[in-house]
mmCIF file of C-alpha atoms in Angstrom:
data_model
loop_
_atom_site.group_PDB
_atom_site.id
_atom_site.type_symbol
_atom_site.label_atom_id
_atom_site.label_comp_id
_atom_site.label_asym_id
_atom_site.label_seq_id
_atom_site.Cartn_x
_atom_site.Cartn_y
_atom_site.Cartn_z
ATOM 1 C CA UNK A 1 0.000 0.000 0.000
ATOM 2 C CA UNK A 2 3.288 2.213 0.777
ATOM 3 C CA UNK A 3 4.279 1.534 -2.252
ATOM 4 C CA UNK A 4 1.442 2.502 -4.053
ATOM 5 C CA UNK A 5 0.641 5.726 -2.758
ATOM 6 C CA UNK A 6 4.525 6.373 -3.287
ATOM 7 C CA UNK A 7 4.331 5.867 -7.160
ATOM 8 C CA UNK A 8 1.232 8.220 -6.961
ATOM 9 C CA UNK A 9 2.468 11.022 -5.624
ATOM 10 C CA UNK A 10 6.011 10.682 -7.828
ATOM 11 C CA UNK A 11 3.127 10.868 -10.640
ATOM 12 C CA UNK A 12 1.549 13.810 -9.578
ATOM 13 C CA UNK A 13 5.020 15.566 -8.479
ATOM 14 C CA UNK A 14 6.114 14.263 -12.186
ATOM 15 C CA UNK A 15 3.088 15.726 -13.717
ATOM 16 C CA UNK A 16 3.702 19.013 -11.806
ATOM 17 C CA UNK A 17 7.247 19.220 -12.716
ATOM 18 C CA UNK A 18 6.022 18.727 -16.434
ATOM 19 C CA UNK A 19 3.803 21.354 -16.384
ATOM 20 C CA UNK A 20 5.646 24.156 -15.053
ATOM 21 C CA UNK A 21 8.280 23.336 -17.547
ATOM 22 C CA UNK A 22 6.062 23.568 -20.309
ATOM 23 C CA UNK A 23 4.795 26.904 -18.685
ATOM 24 C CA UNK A 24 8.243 28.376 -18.181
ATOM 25 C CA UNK A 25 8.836 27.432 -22.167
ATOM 26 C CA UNK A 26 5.916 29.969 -22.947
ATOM 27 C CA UNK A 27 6.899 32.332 -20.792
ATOM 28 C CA UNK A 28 9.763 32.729 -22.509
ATOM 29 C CA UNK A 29 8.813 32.553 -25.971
ATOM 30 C CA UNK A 30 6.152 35.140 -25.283
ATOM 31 C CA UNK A 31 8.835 37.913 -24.195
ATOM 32 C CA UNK A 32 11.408 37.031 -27.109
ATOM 33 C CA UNK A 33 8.110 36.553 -29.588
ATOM 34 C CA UNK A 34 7.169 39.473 -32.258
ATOM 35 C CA UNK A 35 3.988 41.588 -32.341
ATOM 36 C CA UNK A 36 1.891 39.127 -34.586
ATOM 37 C CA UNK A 37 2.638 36.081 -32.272
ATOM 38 C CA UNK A 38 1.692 37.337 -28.931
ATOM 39 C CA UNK A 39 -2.112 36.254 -29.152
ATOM 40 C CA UNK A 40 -1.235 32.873 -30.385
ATOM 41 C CA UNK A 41 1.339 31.990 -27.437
ATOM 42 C CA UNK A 42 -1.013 33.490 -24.793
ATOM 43 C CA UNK A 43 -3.568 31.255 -25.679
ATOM 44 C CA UNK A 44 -1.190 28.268 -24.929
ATOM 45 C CA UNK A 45 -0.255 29.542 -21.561
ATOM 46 C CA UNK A 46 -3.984 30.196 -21.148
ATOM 47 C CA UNK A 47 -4.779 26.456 -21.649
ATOM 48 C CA UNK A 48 -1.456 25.297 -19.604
ATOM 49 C CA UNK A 49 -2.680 27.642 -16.707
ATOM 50 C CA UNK A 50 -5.994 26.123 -16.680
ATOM 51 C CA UNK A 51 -4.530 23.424 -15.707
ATOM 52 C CA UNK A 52 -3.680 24.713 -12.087
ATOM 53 C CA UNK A 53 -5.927 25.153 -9.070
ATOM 54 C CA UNK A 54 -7.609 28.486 -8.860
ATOM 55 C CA UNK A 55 -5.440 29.848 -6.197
ATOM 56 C CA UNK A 56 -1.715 28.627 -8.733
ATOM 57 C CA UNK A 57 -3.550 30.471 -11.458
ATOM 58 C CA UNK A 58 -4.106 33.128 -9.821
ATOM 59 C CA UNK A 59 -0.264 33.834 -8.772
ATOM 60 C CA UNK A 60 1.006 32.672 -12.089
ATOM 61 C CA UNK A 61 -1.225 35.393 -14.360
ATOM 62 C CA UNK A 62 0.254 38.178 -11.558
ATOM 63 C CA UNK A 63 3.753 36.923 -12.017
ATOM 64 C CA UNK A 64 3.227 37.096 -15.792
ATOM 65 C CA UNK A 65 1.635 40.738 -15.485
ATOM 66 C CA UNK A 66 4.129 42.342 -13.130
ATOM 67 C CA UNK A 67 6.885 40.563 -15.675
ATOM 68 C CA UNK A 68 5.193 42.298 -19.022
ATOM 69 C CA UNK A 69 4.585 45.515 -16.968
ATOM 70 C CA UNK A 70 8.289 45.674 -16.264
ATOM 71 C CA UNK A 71 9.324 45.185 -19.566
ATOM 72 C CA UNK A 72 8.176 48.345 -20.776
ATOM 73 C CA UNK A 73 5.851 46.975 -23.233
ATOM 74 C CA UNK A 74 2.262 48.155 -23.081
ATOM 75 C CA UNK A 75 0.973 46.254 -26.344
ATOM 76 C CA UNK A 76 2.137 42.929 -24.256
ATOM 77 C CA UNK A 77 0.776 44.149 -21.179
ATOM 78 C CA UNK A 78 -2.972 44.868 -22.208
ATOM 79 C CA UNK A 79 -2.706 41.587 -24.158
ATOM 80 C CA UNK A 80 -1.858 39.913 -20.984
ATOM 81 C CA UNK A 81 -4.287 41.766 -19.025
ATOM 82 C CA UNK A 82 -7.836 40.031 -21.751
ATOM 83 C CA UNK A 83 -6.273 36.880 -21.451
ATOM 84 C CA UNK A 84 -6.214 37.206 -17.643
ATOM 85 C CA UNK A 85 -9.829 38.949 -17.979
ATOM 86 C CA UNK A 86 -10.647 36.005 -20.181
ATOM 87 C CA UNK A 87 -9.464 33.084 -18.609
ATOM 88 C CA UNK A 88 -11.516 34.642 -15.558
ATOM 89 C CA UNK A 89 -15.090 34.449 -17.729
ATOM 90 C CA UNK A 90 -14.327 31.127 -19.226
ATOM 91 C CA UNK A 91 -14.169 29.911 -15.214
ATOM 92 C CA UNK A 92 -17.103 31.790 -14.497
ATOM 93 C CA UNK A 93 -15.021 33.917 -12.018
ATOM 94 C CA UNK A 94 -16.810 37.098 -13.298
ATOM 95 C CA UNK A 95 -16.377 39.441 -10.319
ATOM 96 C CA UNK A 96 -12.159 38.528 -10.737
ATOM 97 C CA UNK A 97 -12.512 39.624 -14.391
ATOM 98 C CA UNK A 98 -14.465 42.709 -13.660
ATOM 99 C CA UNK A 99 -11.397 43.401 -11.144
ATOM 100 C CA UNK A 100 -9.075 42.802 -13.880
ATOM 101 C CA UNK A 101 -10.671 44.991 -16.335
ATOM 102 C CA UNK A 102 -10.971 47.653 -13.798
ATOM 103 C CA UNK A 103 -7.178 47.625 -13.297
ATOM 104 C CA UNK A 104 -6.752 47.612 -17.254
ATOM 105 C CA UNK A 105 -8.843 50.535 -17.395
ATOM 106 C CA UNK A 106 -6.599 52.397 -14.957
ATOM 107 C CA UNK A 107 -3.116 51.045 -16.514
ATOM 108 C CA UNK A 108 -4.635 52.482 -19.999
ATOM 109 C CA UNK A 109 -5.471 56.115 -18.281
ATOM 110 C CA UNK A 110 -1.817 56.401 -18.175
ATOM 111 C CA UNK A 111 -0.864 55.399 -21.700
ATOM 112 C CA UNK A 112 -1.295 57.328 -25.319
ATOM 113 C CA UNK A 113 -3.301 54.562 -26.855
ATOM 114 C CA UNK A 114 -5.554 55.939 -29.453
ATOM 115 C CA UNK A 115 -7.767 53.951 -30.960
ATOM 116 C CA UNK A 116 -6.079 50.629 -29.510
ATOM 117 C CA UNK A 117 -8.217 52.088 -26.077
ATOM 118 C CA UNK A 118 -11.656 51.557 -28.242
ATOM 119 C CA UNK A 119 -10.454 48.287 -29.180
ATOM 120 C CA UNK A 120 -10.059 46.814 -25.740
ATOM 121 C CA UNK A 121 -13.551 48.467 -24.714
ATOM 122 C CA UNK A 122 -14.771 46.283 -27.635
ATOM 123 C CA UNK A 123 -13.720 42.993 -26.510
ATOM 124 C CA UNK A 124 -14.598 43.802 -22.699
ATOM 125 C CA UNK A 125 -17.869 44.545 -23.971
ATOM 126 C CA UNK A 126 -18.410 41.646 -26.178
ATOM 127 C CA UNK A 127 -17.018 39.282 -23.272
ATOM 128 C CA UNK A 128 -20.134 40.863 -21.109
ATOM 129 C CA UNK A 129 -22.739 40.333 -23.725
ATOM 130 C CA UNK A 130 -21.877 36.918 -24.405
ATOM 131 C CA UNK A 131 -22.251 36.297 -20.152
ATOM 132 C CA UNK A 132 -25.181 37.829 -20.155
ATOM 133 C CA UNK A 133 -23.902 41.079 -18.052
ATOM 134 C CA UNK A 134 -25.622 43.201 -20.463
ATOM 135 C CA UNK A 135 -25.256 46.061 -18.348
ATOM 136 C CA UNK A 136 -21.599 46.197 -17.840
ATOM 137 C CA UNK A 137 -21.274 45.685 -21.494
ATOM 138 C CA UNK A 138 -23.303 48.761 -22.641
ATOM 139 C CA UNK A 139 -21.013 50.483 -20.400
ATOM 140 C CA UNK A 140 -18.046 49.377 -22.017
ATOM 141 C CA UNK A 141 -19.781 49.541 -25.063
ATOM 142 C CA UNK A 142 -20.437 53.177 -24.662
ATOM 143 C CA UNK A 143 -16.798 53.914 -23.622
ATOM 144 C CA UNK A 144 -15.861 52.251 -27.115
ATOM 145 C CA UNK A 145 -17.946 54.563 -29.334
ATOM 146 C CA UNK A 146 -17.070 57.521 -28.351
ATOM 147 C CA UNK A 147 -13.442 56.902 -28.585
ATOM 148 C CA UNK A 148 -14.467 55.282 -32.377
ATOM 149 C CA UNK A 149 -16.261 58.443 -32.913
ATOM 150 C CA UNK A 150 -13.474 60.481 -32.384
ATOM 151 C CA UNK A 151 -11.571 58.806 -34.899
ATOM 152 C CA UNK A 152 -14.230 58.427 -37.316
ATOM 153 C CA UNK A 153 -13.546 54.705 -37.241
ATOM 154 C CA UNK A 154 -16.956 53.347 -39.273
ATOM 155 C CA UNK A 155 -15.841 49.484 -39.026
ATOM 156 C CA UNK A 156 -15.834 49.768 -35.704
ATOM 157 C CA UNK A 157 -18.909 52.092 -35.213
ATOM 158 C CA UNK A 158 -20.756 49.390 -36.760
ATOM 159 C CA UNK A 159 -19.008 47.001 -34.328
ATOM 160 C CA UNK A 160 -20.210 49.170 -31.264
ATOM 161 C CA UNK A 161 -23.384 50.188 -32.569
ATOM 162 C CA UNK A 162 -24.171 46.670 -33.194
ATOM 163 C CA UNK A 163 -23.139 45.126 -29.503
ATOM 164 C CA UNK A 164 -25.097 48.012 -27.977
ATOM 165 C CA UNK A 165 -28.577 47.105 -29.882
ATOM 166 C CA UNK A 166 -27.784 43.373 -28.780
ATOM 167 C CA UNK A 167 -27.263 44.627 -24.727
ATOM 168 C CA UNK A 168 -30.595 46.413 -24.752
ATOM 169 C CA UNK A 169 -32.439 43.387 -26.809
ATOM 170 C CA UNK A 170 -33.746 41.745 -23.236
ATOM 171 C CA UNK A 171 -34.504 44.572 -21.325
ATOM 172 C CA UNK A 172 -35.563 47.555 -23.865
ATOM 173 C CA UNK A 173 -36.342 46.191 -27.594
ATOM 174 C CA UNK A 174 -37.437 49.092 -28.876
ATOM 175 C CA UNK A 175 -33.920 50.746 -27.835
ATOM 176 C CA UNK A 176 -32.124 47.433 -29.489
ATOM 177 C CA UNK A 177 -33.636 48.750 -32.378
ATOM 178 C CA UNK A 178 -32.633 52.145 -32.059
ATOM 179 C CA UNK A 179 -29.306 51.110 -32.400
ATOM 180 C CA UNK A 180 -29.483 48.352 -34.804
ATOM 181 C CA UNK A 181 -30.511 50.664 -37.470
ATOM 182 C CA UNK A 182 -27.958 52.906 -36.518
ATOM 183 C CA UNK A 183 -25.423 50.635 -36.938
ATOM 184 C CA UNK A 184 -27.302 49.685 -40.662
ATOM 185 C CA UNK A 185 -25.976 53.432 -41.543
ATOM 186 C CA UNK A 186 -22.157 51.968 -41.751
ATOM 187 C CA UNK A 187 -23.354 48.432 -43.067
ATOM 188 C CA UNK A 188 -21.047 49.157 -46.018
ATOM 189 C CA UNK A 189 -18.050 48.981 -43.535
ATOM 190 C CA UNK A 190 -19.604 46.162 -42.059
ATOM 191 C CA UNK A 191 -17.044 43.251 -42.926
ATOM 192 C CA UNK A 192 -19.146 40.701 -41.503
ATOM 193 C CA UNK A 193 -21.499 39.745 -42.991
ATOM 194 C CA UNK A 194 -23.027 37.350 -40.101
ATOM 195 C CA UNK A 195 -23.591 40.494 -37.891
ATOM 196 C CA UNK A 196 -25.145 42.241 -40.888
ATOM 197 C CA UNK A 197 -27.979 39.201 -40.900
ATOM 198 C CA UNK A 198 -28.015 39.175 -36.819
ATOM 199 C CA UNK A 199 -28.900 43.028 -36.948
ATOM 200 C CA UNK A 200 -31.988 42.479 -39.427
ATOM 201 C CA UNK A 201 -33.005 39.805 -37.689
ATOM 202 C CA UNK A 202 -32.662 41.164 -34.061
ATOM 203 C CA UNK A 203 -34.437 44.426 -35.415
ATOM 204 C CA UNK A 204 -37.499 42.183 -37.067
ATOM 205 C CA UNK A 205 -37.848 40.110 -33.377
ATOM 206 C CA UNK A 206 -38.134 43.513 -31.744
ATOM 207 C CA UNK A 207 -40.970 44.232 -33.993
ATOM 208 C CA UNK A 208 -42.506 40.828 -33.471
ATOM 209 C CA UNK A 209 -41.769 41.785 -29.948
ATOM 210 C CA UNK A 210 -44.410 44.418 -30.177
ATOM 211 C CA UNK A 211 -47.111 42.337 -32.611
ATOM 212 C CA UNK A 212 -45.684 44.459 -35.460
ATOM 213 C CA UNK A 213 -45.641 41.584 -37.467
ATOM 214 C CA UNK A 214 -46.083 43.464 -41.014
ATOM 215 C CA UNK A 215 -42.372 45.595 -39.891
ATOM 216 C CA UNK A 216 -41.134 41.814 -38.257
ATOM 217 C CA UNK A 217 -41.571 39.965 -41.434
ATOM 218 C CA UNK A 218 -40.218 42.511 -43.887
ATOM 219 C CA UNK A 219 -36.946 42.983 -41.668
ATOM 220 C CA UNK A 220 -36.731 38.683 -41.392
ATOM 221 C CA UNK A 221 -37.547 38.280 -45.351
ATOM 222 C CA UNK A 222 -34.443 40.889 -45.665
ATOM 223 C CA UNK A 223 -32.460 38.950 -43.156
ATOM 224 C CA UNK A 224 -33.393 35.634 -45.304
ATOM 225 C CA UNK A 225 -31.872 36.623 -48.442
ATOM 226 C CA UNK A 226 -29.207 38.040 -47.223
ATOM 227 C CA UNK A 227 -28.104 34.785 -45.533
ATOM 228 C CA UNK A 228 -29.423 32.774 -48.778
ATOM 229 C CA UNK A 229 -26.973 35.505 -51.265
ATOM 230 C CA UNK A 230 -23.906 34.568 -48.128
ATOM 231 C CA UNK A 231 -24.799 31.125 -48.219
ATOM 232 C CA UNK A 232 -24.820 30.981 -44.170
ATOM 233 C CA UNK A 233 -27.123 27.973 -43.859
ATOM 234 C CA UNK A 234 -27.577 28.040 -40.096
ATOM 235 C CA UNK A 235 -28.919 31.577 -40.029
ATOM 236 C CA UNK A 236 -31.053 30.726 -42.936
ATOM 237 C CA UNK A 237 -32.283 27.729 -40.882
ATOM 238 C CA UNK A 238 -32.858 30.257 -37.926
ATOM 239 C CA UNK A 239 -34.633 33.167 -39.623
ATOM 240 C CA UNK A 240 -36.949 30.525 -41.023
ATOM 241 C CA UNK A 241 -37.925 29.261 -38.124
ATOM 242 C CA UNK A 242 -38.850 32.865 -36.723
ATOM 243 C CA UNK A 243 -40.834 33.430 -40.001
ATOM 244 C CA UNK A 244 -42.122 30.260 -39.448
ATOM 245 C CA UNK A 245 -43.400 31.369 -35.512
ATOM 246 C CA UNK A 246 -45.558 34.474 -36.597
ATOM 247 C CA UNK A 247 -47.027 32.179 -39.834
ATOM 248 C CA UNK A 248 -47.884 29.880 -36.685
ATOM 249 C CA UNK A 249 -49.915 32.556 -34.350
ATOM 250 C CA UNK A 250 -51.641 33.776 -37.357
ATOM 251 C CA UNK A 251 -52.808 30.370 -38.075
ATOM 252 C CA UNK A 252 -51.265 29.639 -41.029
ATOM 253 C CA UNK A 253 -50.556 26.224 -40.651
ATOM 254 C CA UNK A 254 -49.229 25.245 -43.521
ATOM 255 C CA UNK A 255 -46.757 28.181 -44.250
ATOM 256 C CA UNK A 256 -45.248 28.011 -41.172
ATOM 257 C CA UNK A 257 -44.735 24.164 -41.640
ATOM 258 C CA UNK A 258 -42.816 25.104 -44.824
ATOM 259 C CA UNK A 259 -40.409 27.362 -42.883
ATOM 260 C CA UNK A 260 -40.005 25.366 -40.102
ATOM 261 C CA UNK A 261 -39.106 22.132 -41.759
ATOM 262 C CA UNK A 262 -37.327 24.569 -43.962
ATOM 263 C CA UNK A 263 -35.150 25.167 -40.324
ATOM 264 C CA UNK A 264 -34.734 21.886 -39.298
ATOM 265 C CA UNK A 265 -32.877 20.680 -42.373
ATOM 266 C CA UNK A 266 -30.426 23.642 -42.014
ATOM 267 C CA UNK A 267 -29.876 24.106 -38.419
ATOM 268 C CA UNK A 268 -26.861 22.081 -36.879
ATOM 269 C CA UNK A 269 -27.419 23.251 -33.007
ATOM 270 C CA UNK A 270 -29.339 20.702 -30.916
ATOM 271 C CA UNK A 271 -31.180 23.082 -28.713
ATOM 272 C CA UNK A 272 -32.399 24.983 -31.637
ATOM 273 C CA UNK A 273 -33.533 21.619 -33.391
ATOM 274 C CA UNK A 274 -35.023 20.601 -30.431
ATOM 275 C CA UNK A 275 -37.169 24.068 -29.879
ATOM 276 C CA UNK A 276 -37.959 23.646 -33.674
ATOM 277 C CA UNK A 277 -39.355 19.952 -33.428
ATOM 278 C CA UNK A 278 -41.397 21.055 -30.638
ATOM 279 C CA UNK A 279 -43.018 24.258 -33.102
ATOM 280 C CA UNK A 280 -43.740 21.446 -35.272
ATOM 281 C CA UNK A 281 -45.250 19.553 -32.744
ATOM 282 C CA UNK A 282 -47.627 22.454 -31.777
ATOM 283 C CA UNK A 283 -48.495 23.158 -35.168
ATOM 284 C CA UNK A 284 -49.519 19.458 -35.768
ATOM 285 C CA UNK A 285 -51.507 19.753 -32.741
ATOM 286 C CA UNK A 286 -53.248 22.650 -33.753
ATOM 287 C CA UNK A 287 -53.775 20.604 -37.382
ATOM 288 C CA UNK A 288 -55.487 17.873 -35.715
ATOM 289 C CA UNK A 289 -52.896 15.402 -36.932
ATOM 290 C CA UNK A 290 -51.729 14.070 -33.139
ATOM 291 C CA UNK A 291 -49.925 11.534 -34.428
ATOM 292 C CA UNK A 292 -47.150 13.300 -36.272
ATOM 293 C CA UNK A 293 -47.216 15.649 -33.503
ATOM 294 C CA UNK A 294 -46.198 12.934 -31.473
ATOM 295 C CA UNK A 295 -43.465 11.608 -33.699
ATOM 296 C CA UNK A 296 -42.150 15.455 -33.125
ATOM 297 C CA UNK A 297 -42.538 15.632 -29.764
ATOM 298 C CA UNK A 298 -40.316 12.343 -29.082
ATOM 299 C CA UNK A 299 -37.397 13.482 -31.222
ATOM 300 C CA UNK A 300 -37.384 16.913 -29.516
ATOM 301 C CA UNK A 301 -37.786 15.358 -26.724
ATOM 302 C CA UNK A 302 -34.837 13.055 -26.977
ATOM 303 C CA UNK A 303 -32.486 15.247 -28.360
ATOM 304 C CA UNK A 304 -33.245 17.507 -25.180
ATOM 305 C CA UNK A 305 -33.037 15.511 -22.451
ATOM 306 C CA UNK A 306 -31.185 16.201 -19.780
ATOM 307 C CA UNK A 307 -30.770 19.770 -20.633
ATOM 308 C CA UNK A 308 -31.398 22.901 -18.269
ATOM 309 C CA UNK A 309 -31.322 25.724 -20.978
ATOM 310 C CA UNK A 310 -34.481 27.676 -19.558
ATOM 311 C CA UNK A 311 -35.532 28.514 -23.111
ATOM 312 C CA UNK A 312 -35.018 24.740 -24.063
ATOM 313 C CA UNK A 313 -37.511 23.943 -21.200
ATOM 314 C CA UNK A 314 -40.186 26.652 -22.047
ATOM 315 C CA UNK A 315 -40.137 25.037 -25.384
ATOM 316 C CA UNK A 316 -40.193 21.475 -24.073
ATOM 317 C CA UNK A 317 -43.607 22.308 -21.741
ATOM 318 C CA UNK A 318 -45.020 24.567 -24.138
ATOM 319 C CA UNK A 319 -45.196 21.576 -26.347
ATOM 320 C CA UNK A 320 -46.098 19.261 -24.201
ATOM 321 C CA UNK A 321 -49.110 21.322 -23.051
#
């Protein structure tokens, strides 16, 4: 039994051993590596440091800080500072990253960035939205655009006009739209041409929002050909399924089976397959025909169990209603 527990802590000291050496490797390469390679290396030593317990990672990303800060280097340091502020969201350690980004924010006051300071705004903010801090992205948001506005940067106007429609979507849809269609003034230096269909289609589900379905459908036909003329089939597949919806509550049965069976051959997410088996379902129900509503139901069903995604679940016992 000695000798067991021997070889397993020689295993774990081994494994240790490894991994600091493979940290110390990066380390190195990241102060020796050019301007166009620091991203790349940083997300190796994010990976290696995820590794460590909470309270290792924690001292290694303020070693590596100090260490950039020190060298003089400011690019390096407020790349160092969003992977720390990153690695911080992807552990769900959002009050840390918050502190992080504070600290940024102070370390920039001090430092002739131009329009580098927008940029970082940008990717705080988009780090928010996609936690669902909607609030502390509009206010990084906000920081953004007027720096972009000073510099008459358009791509990035779009960029920030765009993030700030999405972090009013759940709380004020008519302001989402506000600033969706001020972000479709600079669509031509839009290079994306994803967050050109999101924008039409966030803009048509605030109008559906508010029963406007004549303004909803015209803004989700627009989104639809514009994903058709990109060939994105998964946003096709989505904005068919939301055309499909208001064909549904106006009782147009067999429309909205069109476009929904129209999504479910393009969508590739689960959860969204699942939600759009169970529209099926409903509109089967609603048809009379219970047994293909049941064949729905199942699948949906199947492919969702086990899941917690709230909207999943309204979905699930909608249907099942």
């Amino acid at each position: 039994m000695k000798k067991y527990l021997f070889f397993i802590f020689n295993f774990i000291l081994t494994q240790y051993a490894t991994g600091q050496n493979a940290y110390n490797q990066l380390e190195t390469k990241l102060f020796l590596s050019k301007h166009d390679s620091v991203s790349i290396i940083l997300d190796d030593i994010h990976a290696e440091i995820k590794k460590y317990t909470i309270d290792d990672a924690k001292a290694t990303w303020k070693k590596l800080l100090d260490k950039s800060k020190q060298s003089g280097n400011v690019y390096l340091t407020i790349q160092v500072y969003l992977e720390i502020y990153h690695y911080f969201f992807s552990i769900k350690h959002y009050q840390d990253g918050l502190l992080v980004s504070g600290d940024m924010t102070d370390y920039m006051k001090s430092h002739e960035l131009g329009k580098t300071k927008g940029e970082v705004f940008l990717k705080l903010g988009e780090t928010c939205l996609y936690n669902h801090l909607d609030d502390k992205a509009l206010e990084y948001y906000l920081k953004a655009l007027d720096i972009f506005k000073k510099y008459d940067d358009k791509k990035n106007i779009y960029e920030t006009y765009y993030g700030i429609g999405n972090s009013y979507f759940r709380t004020n849809p008519k302001k989402s739209r506000e600033y969706m269609l001020e972000a479709m003034a600079y669509k031509n230096h839009n290079t994306n041409p994803t967050n050109y269909i999101s924008s039409l289609n966030t803009i048509a589900l605030t109008y559906q929002y508010e029963a406007d379905t004549t303004n909803a459908l015209q803004y989700f036909d627009k989104a639809l050909e514009t994903a058709i003329i990109h060939e994105n089939q998964e946003w096709e597949g989505i904005i068919s399924g939301n055309i499909g919806a208001i064909f549904s509550k106006k009782r147009a049965y067999e429309k909205a089976l069109t476009y929904l069976y129209k999504e479910l051959n393009l969508v590739k997410d689960k959860e969204n397959v699942a939600v759009t088996y169970f529209a099926i379902a409903k509109v089967y129900t609603q048809l009379n025909n219970l047994q293909k509503a049941k064949i729905c139901l199942d699948s949906g069903l199947t492919i969702s169990k086990g899941n917690k995604n709230v909207f999943l679940l309204k979905n699930k016992y909608d249907a099942l209603k």
